[in-house]
Structure formats: structure tokens, C-alpha cells
PDB file of C-alpha atoms in Angstrom:
ATOM      1  CA  UNK A 213      94.903 104.394 133.853  1.00 75.00           C
ATOM      2  CA  UNK A 214      98.337 105.960 133.489  1.00 84.00           C
ATOM      3  CA  UNK A 215      99.229 103.602 130.618  1.00 95.00           C
ATOM      4  CA  UNK A 216     103.003 103.322 130.225  1.00 98.00           C
ATOM      5  CA  UNK A 217     105.159 105.484 132.485  1.00 98.00           C
ATOM      6  CA  UNK A 218     108.910 106.070 132.283  1.00 98.00           C
ATOM      7  CA  UNK A 219     111.434 107.623 134.632  1.00 97.00           C
ATOM      8  CA  UNK A 220     113.416 109.780 134.414  1.00 97.00           C
ATOM      9  CA  UNK A 221     112.276 112.115 131.624  1.00 97.00           C
ATOM     10  CA  UNK A 222     115.751 113.553 131.089  1.00 97.00           C
ATOM     11  CA  UNK A 223     119.232 112.395 132.098  1.00 97.00           C
ATOM     12  CA  UNK A 224     122.785 113.553 131.449  1.00 98.00           C
ATOM     13  CA  UNK A 225     125.607 111.073 132.059  1.00 97.00           C
ATOM     14  CA  UNK A 226     129.348 111.204 131.695  1.00 98.00           C
ATOM     15  CA  UNK A 227     131.084 108.514 129.649  1.00 98.00           C
ATOM     16  CA  UNK A 228     131.539 105.392 131.768  1.00 98.00           C
ATOM     17  CA  UNK A 229     128.730 106.118 134.231  1.00 98.00           C
ATOM     18  CA  UNK A 230     125.896 103.657 134.703  1.00 97.00           C
ATOM     19  CA  UNK A 231     122.182 104.156 135.070  1.00 97.00           C
ATOM     20  CA  UNK A 232     118.848 102.339 134.958  1.00 98.00           C
ATOM     21  CA  UNK A 233     115.792 103.529 133.049  1.00 98.00           C
ATOM     22  CA  UNK A 234     112.529 102.482 134.634  1.00 98.00           C
ATOM     23  CA  UNK A 235     109.302 101.555 132.875  1.00 98.00           C
ATOM     24  CA  UNK A 236     105.946 100.459 134.276  1.00 98.00           C
ATOM     25  CA  UNK A 237     102.574  99.693 132.705  1.00 97.00           C
ATOM     26  CA  UNK A 238      99.155  99.326 134.303  1.00 96.00           C
ATOM     27  CA  UNK A 239      97.326  97.679 131.379  1.00 94.00           C
ATOM     28  CA  UNK A 240      98.075  94.117 132.510  1.00 93.00           C
ATOM     29  CA  UNK A 241     100.018  93.491 129.296  1.00 93.00           C
ATOM     30  CA  UNK A 242     102.263  90.465 128.986  1.00 92.00           C
ATOM     31  CA  UNK A 243     104.778  91.896 126.504  1.00 93.00           C
ATOM     32  CA  UNK A 244     107.079  94.854 127.007  1.00 95.00           C
ATOM     33  CA  UNK A 245     109.744  96.489 124.834  1.00 96.00           C
ATOM     34  CA  UNK A 246     112.601  98.976 124.887  1.00 98.00           C
ATOM     35  CA  UNK A 247     113.356 101.040 121.776  1.00 97.00           C
ATOM     36  CA  UNK A 248     115.799 103.821 121.028  1.00 98.00           C
ATOM     37  CA  UNK A 249     115.233 106.684 118.608  1.00 97.00           C
ATOM     38  CA  UNK A 250     118.136 108.592 117.099  1.00 95.00           C
ATOM     39  CA  UNK A 251     117.616 111.964 115.352  1.00 86.00           C
ATOM     40  CA  UNK A 252     115.818 111.680 112.016  1.00 83.00           C
ATOM     41  CA  UNK A 253     115.267 107.955 112.353  1.00 85.00           C
ATOM     42  CA  UNK A 254     112.585 105.523 113.318  1.00 89.00           C
ATOM     43  CA  UNK A 255     112.626 103.481 116.512  1.00 95.00           C
ATOM     44  CA  UNK A 256     114.944 100.496 116.824  1.00 96.00           C
ATOM     45  CA  UNK A 257     114.257  97.608 119.189  1.00 95.00           C
ATOM     46  CA  UNK A 258     116.849  97.071 121.942  1.00 97.00           C
ATOM     47  CA  UNK A 259     115.283  94.267 124.021  1.00 96.00           C
ATOM     48  CA  UNK A 260     111.858  92.842 124.552  1.00 95.00           C
ATOM     49  CA  UNK A 261     110.077  90.600 127.035  1.00 94.00           C
ATOM     50  CA  UNK A 262     107.308  88.322 125.820  1.00 91.00           C
ATOM     51  CA  UNK A 263     106.162  87.593 129.368  1.00 89.00           C
ATOM     52  CA  UNK A 264     107.253  87.883 132.973  1.00 91.00           C
ATOM     53  CA  UNK A 265     110.548  86.067 133.455  1.00 90.00           C
ATOM     54  CA  UNK A 266     111.659  86.121 129.807  1.00 93.00           C
ATOM     55  CA  UNK A 267     113.775  88.604 127.869  1.00 95.00           C
ATOM     56  CA  UNK A 268     115.233  88.551 124.349  1.00 94.00           C
ATOM     57  CA  UNK A 269     117.552  90.677 122.270  1.00 95.00           C
ATOM     58  CA  UNK A 270     116.242  92.993 119.623  1.00 93.00           C
ATOM     59  CA  UNK A 271     118.054  94.723 116.787  1.00 93.00           C
ATOM     60  CA  UNK A 272     120.560  96.818 118.821  1.00 96.00           C
ATOM     61  CA  UNK A 273     121.209  95.131 122.214  1.00 97.00           C
ATOM     62  CA  UNK A 274     124.938  95.815 122.637  1.00 97.00           C
ATOM     63  CA  UNK A 275     125.766  97.933 125.694  1.00 97.00           C
ATOM     64  CA  UNK A 276     122.421  97.308 127.409  1.00 98.00           C
ATOM     65  CA  UNK A 277     120.890  94.887 129.893  1.00 98.00           C
ATOM     66  CA  UNK A 278     117.275  94.476 130.906  1.00 98.00           C
ATOM     67  CA  UNK A 279     115.263  93.085 133.790  1.00 97.00           C
ATOM     68  CA  UNK A 280     111.623  92.092 133.752  1.00 96.00           C
ATOM     69  CA  UNK A 281     111.063  92.651 137.451  1.00 87.00           C
ATOM     70  CA  UNK A 282     107.423  91.569 137.409  1.00 95.00           C
ATOM     71  CA  UNK A 283     104.497  91.780 135.010  1.00 95.00           C
ATOM     72  CA  UNK A 284     104.266  95.566 135.389  1.00 97.00           C
ATOM     73  CA  UNK A 285     107.909  96.644 135.270  1.00 98.00           C
ATOM     74  CA  UNK A 286     110.692  96.371 132.687  1.00 98.00           C
ATOM     75  CA  UNK A 287     113.972  98.196 133.301  1.00 98.00           C
ATOM     76  CA  UNK A 288     116.857  99.029 130.956  1.00 98.00           C
ATOM     77  CA  UNK A 289     120.396  99.347 132.312  1.00 98.00           C
ATOM     78  CA  UNK A 290     123.430 101.006 130.779  1.00 97.00           C
ATOM     79  CA  UNK A 291     126.467  99.594 132.590  1.00 94.00           C
ATOM     80  CA  UNK A 292     129.079 101.926 131.098  1.00 97.00           C
ATOM     81  CA  UNK A 293     127.512 104.727 129.091  1.00 97.00           C
ATOM     82  CA  UNK A 294     129.074 105.827 125.794  1.00 97.00           C
ATOM     83  CA  UNK A 295     128.362 108.938 123.668  1.00 97.00           C
ATOM     84  CA  UNK A 296     126.877 106.617 120.997  1.00 96.00           C
ATOM     85  CA  UNK A 297     124.087 105.840 123.464  1.00 97.00           C
ATOM     86  CA  UNK A 298     122.848 109.435 123.390  1.00 97.00           C
ATOM     87  CA  UNK A 299     119.279 108.958 122.219  1.00 98.00           C
ATOM     88  CA  UNK A 300     115.629 109.040 123.223  1.00 98.00           C
ATOM     89  CA  UNK A 301     114.522 105.792 124.841  1.00 98.00           C
ATOM     90  CA  UNK A 302     110.945 104.568 124.605  1.00 98.00           C
ATOM     91  CA  UNK A 303     109.292 101.781 126.523  1.00 98.00           C
ATOM     92  CA  UNK A 304     106.178 100.078 125.162  1.00 96.00           C
ATOM     93  CA  UNK A 305     103.791  97.313 126.131  1.00 95.00           C
ATOM     94  CA  UNK A 306     101.260  95.147 124.320  1.00 92.00           C
ATOM     95  CA  UNK A 307      99.236  91.999 124.633  1.00 81.00           C
ATOM     96  CA  UNK A 308      98.134  89.256 122.251  1.00 76.00           C
ATOM     97  CA  UNK A 309      94.544  89.966 121.367  1.00 70.00           C
ATOM     98  CA  UNK A 310      92.369  88.283 118.770  1.00 63.00           C
ATOM     99  CA  UNK A 311      93.785  90.501 116.063  1.00 64.00           C
ATOM    100  CA  UNK A 312      97.416  90.538 117.111  1.00 76.00           C
ATOM    101  CA  UNK A 313      99.685  92.873 119.062  1.00 86.00           C
ATOM    102  CA  UNK A 314      98.995  96.602 119.413  1.00 89.00           C
ATOM    103  CA  UNK A 315     101.808  98.477 121.138  1.00 93.00           C
ATOM    104  CA  UNK A 316     101.367 101.446 123.464  1.00 94.00           C
ATOM    105  CA  UNK A 317     104.283 103.757 124.189  1.00 96.00           C
ATOM    106  CA  UNK A 318     105.513 105.718 127.166  1.00 98.00           C
ATOM    107  CA  UNK A 319     106.593 109.378 126.934  1.00 97.00           C
ATOM    108  CA  UNK A 320     110.286 108.608 126.490  1.00 97.00           C
ATOM    109  CA  UNK A 321     113.545 109.359 128.306  1.00 98.00           C
ATOM    110  CA  UNK A 322     115.968 111.787 126.667  1.00 97.00           C
ATOM    111  CA  UNK A 323     119.510 110.637 127.507  1.00 98.00           C
ATOM    112  CA  UNK A 324     122.671 112.586 126.762  1.00 97.00           C
ATOM    113  CA  UNK A 325     126.101 111.029 127.316  1.00 97.00           C
ATOM    114  CA  UNK A 326     129.004 113.501 127.302  1.00 97.00           C
TER     115      UNK A 326
ATOM    116  CA  UNK B 294     114.690  91.063 108.886  1.00 85.00           C
ATOM    117  CA  UNK B 295     111.762  93.005 107.484  1.00 90.00           C
ATOM    118  CA  UNK B 296     112.548  96.175 105.549  1.00 94.00           C
ATOM    119  CA  UNK B 297     110.117  99.066 105.923  1.00 96.00           C
ATOM    120  CA  UNK B 298     110.149 101.999 103.543  1.00 97.00           C
ATOM    121  CA  UNK B 299     108.022 105.109 104.016  1.00 98.00           C
ATOM    122  CA  UNK B 300     107.343 107.781 101.451  1.00 98.00           C
ATOM    123  CA  UNK B 301     107.585 110.634 100.987  1.00 98.00           C
ATOM    124  CA  UNK B 302     110.245 111.436 103.602  1.00 97.00           C
ATOM    125  CA  UNK B 303     109.026 115.027 103.890  1.00 97.00           C
ATOM    126  CA  UNK B 304     105.729 116.680 103.039  1.00 98.00           C
ATOM    127  CA  UNK B 305     104.726 120.332 103.316  1.00 98.00           C
ATOM    128  CA  UNK B 306     101.052 121.254 102.971  1.00 96.00           C
ATOM    129  CA  UNK B 307      98.810 124.240 103.340  1.00 97.00           C
ATOM    130  CA  UNK B 308      96.089 123.918 105.939  1.00 98.00           C
ATOM    131  CA  UNK B 309      93.016 122.277 104.415  1.00 98.00           C
ATOM    132  CA  UNK B 310      94.907 120.141 101.900  1.00 98.00           C
ATOM    133  CA  UNK B 311      94.715 116.343 101.697  1.00 98.00           C
ATOM    134  CA  UNK B 312      97.660 113.942 101.733  1.00 97.00           C
ATOM    135  CA  UNK B 313      98.540 110.272 101.334  1.00 98.00           C
ATOM    136  CA  UNK B 314     101.460 108.645 103.139  1.00 98.00           C
ATOM    137  CA  UNK B 315     102.748 105.264 102.045  1.00 98.00           C
ATOM    138  CA  UNK B 316     104.424 102.363 103.864  1.00 98.00           C
ATOM    139  CA  UNK B 317     105.966  99.496 101.884  1.00 98.00           C
ATOM    140  CA  UNK B 318     107.282  96.380 103.615  1.00 96.00           C
ATOM    141  CA  UNK B 319     109.396  93.512 102.360  1.00 94.00           C
ATOM    142  CA  UNK B 320     107.655  90.478 103.847  1.00 90.00           C
ATOM    143  CA  UNK B 321     104.233  89.212 104.797  1.00 85.00           C
ATOM    144  CA  UNK B 322     103.287  90.639 108.166  1.00 86.00           C
ATOM    145  CA  UNK B 323     100.302  90.337 110.446  1.00 83.00           C
ATOM    146  CA  UNK B 324     100.935  93.332 112.689  1.00 89.00           C
ATOM    147  CA  UNK B 325     100.881  96.864 111.341  1.00 94.00           C
ATOM    148  CA  UNK B 326     100.447 100.124 113.198  1.00 95.00           C
ATOM    149  CA  UNK B 327     100.508 103.809 112.259  1.00 98.00           C
ATOM    150  CA  UNK B 328     101.754 106.339 114.817  1.00 98.00           C
ATOM    151  CA  UNK B 329     101.939 110.113 114.957  1.00 98.00           C
ATOM    152  CA  UNK B 330     104.919 111.563 116.817  1.00 97.00           C
ATOM    153  CA  UNK B 331     103.978 115.078 117.807  1.00 94.00           C
ATOM    154  CA  UNK B 332     106.486 117.944 118.100  1.00 90.00           C
ATOM    155  CA  UNK B 333     106.918 117.114 121.817  1.00 92.00           C
ATOM    156  CA  UNK B 334     108.069 113.611 120.950  1.00 94.00           C
ATOM    157  CA  UNK B 335     105.016 111.709 122.132  1.00 95.00           C
ATOM    158  CA  UNK B 336     104.008 108.658 120.080  1.00 96.00           C
ATOM    159  CA  UNK B 337     100.264 108.549 119.509  1.00 96.00           C
ATOM    160  CA  UNK B 338      98.523 105.422 118.233  1.00 95.00           C
ATOM    161  CA  UNK B 339      96.551 106.162 115.092  1.00 97.00           C
ATOM    162  CA  UNK B 340      95.615 102.765 113.685  1.00 96.00           C
ATOM    163  CA  UNK B 341      96.221  99.086 114.276  1.00 93.00           C
ATOM    164  CA  UNK B 342      95.579  97.814 110.755  1.00 94.00           C
ATOM    165  CA  UNK B 343      97.218  94.557 109.602  1.00 92.00           C
ATOM    166  CA  UNK B 344      94.649  94.413 106.784  1.00 92.00           C
ATOM    167  CA  UNK B 345      91.585  96.216 105.502  1.00 95.00           C
ATOM    168  CA  UNK B 346      90.450  99.812 105.926  1.00 98.00           C
ATOM    169  CA  UNK B 347      89.730 101.887 109.003  1.00 97.00           C
ATOM    170  CA  UNK B 348      88.619 105.471 109.506  1.00 98.00           C
ATOM    171  CA  UNK B 349      88.859 107.810 112.470  1.00 97.00           C
ATOM    172  CA  UNK B 350      87.597 111.306 111.781  1.00 97.00           C
ATOM    173  CA  UNK B 351      89.762 112.995 109.155  1.00 98.00           C
ATOM    174  CA  UNK B 352      92.224 110.105 109.125  1.00 98.00           C
ATOM    175  CA  UNK B 353      91.848 106.782 107.419  1.00 98.00           C
ATOM    176  CA  UNK B 354      94.177 103.896 106.625  1.00 98.00           C
ATOM    177  CA  UNK B 355      94.215 100.989 104.222  1.00 98.00           C
ATOM    178  CA  UNK B 356      96.512  97.962 104.292  1.00 97.00           C
ATOM    179  CA  UNK B 357      96.800  95.562 101.356  1.00 96.00           C
ATOM    180  CA  UNK B 358      98.788  92.805 103.020  1.00 92.00           C
ATOM    181  CA  UNK B 359      99.049  90.646  99.886  1.00 93.00           C
ATOM    182  CA  UNK B 360     100.771  93.524  98.058  1.00 96.00           C
ATOM    183  CA  UNK B 361     102.824  94.557 101.110  1.00 96.00           C
ATOM    184  CA  UNK B 362     101.819  98.177 101.515  1.00 97.00           C
ATOM    185  CA  UNK B 363      99.724 100.440 103.694  1.00 98.00           C
ATOM    186  CA  UNK B 364      98.418 103.947 103.084  1.00 98.00           C
ATOM    187  CA  UNK B 365      97.513 106.652 105.576  1.00 98.00           C
ATOM    188  CA  UNK B 366      95.136 109.367 104.339  1.00 98.00           C
ATOM    189  CA  UNK B 367      94.852 112.732 106.025  1.00 98.00           C
ATOM    190  CA  UNK B 368      92.032 114.959 104.822  1.00 98.00           C
ATOM    191  CA  UNK B 369      91.498 118.671 105.490  1.00 98.00           C
ATOM    192  CA  UNK B 370      94.842 118.871 107.248  1.00 97.00           C
ATOM    193  CA  UNK B 371      95.307 121.125 110.286  1.00 97.00           C
ATOM    194  CA  UNK B 372      98.451 122.613 111.800  1.00 97.00           C
ATOM    195  CA  UNK B 373      98.090 120.178 114.698  1.00 96.00           C
ATOM    196  CA  UNK B 374      98.637 117.317 112.219  1.00 97.00           C
ATOM    197  CA  UNK B 375     102.284 118.397 111.924  1.00 97.00           C
ATOM    198  CA  UNK B 376     104.872 115.918 113.161  1.00 97.00           C
ATOM    199  CA  UNK B 377     106.334 112.607 112.064  1.00 97.00           C
ATOM    200  CA  UNK B 378     104.192 109.683 110.967  1.00 98.00           C
ATOM    201  CA  UNK B 379     105.618 106.204 111.504  1.00 98.00           C
ATOM    202  CA  UNK B 380     104.591 102.851 110.198  1.00 97.00           C
ATOM    203  CA  UNK B 381     105.598  99.794 112.286  1.00 96.00           C
ATOM    204  CA  UNK B 382     105.239  96.203 111.096  1.00 94.00           C
ATOM    205  CA  UNK B 383     105.847  92.758 112.565  1.00 87.00           C
ATOM    206  CA  UNK B 384     104.597  89.267 113.172  1.00 78.00           C
ATOM    207  CA  UNK B 385     102.272  87.789 115.748  1.00 68.00           C
ATOM    208  CA  UNK B 386     105.072  85.511 116.890  1.00 73.00           C
ATOM    209  CA  UNK B 387     108.019  86.805 118.956  1.00 66.00           C
ATOM    210  CA  UNK B 388     105.794  88.927 121.199  1.00 77.00           C
ATOM    211  CA  UNK B 389     104.746  91.085 118.282  1.00 77.00           C
ATOM    212  CA  UNK B 390     108.038  92.958 118.131  1.00 84.00           C
ATOM    213  CA  UNK B 391     107.961  95.586 115.421  1.00 90.00           C
ATOM    214  CA  UNK B 392     110.231  97.141 112.833  1.00 94.00           C
ATOM    215  CA  UNK B 393     109.725 100.858 112.249  1.00 95.00           C
ATOM    216  CA  UNK B 394     110.158 102.842 109.073  1.00 96.00           C
ATOM    217  CA  UNK B 395     112.096 106.109 109.130  1.00 95.00           C
ATOM    218  CA  UNK B 396     108.886 108.129 109.039  1.00 96.00           C
ATOM    219  CA  UNK B 397     107.289 110.891 106.995  1.00 97.00           C
ATOM    220  CA  UNK B 398     107.745 114.398 108.390  1.00 97.00           C
ATOM    221  CA  UNK B 399     104.587 116.419 107.771  1.00 97.00           C
ATOM    222  CA  UNK B 400     104.495 120.185 108.090  1.00 97.00           C
ATOM    223  CA  UNK B 401     101.119 121.883 107.778  1.00 97.00           C
ATOM    224  CA  UNK B 402     101.320 125.638 107.239  1.00 97.00           C
ATOM    225  CA  UNK B 403      98.502 127.997 108.246  1.00 96.00           C
TER     226      UNK B 403
END
């Protein structure tokens, strides 16, 4: 099991460029999430998907769009990148077990917008 | 939304020392996880512990949900324990989405 995988690992964009961050999980989880982590801070939720075909906004959704392509894949798109979107982006997945939700994280994508 | 406060923000220890990290949260929750972010940025699951006590080797955690706090204990610390420790809390509704604290940065010196 690879768990949660993310591509790319690193990316540099110029202001105004667009890009899509890819995430896939092989744990058959229903729920998936995108977070961003700024220096010295905890993770903040951008968007999440409770199940295939549904997506909802998190705490900081402005400037982003998401697609839940199928049960395995959840992508994050920046339509017009801004320097304020320089951050490390983490994808996670989880499922509703008897005890609740336990999230598992990918390795992250380090994005710099100049 | 839920407020999550972690303390202390920074902790420096000598190898072999013990430590206690605290996570306070502002509302009743039924999801709580502790993570270790290593110096390479990877987030490692330590405990899923919405209530009760769990132990895994030198690490243990206790959550008292009724009093809205959780504690992470690290005994006989090693240099490899260095990194940032995060607490994340949430509800079982809304796909279990979580709110993270700002973390405790632990440095273990040899």
C-alpha cells in the first residue's frame, strides 16, 4: 500500500499561472481533504470531500477549486496563482470507522509563487 | 469554529528527559489525533484518541473529553523525537474534518 500520494513534490509558479495538484489514495477511503501549511503554523483546511461526487469548502477556500475525480483521486486547482498561495499543501484521506475518522496524510507539495 | 491551543509552543530537552505536551480545545469533540511532523515535513500519525489513554512504546496520550484537553507524554526522549507535534480535533459529522493547533516544536539535544 502506497497510502496517500501527491504530485508534484515541488513547484514554482509565476503570479497568474495556473496548476493542478494531484492526490490519490489506495486505502479505499470515502473522505479526502486538502490542507495548506504556512511557516510556523498548523494546517488549515481548504476543501474536503465526504464521498465521491461531493465537495465542500473548508476554512480557506478562496483562490482554489477541487475535483473529486473518483473514489481514489482528489485534485486541487489554482486558477491564477498569487504569492499569498506560497505554502506547503497536504492531501489526506480517512474513513468513518466505529470510533470515528482517522486521517492519513500524503508527503506534501511545496509550492512557491513568485 | 473550534479553537485549539497547544502548549508550550517550544520545548528544548536533553536526550533522556521526559516531557508533556498539552492540547486544549474549545468545544466538545469526538475526533482527536496527535501527529509528529518530522524535520523533512512528513506528518506521522501518533494517536487517534478522542477519549481515554493509549500507549505506544515511549509515547502515551490521554484525552479527557469532558474537560476539553489532551496530553501527549514523551518519555526518555531521543534526538529523533525532534520536530513539531500537532493536535487536530473535530467532529464525526462533516466527514471528520479537523482543526489543527499551531503545534509544539520539540528540540532534543544530544
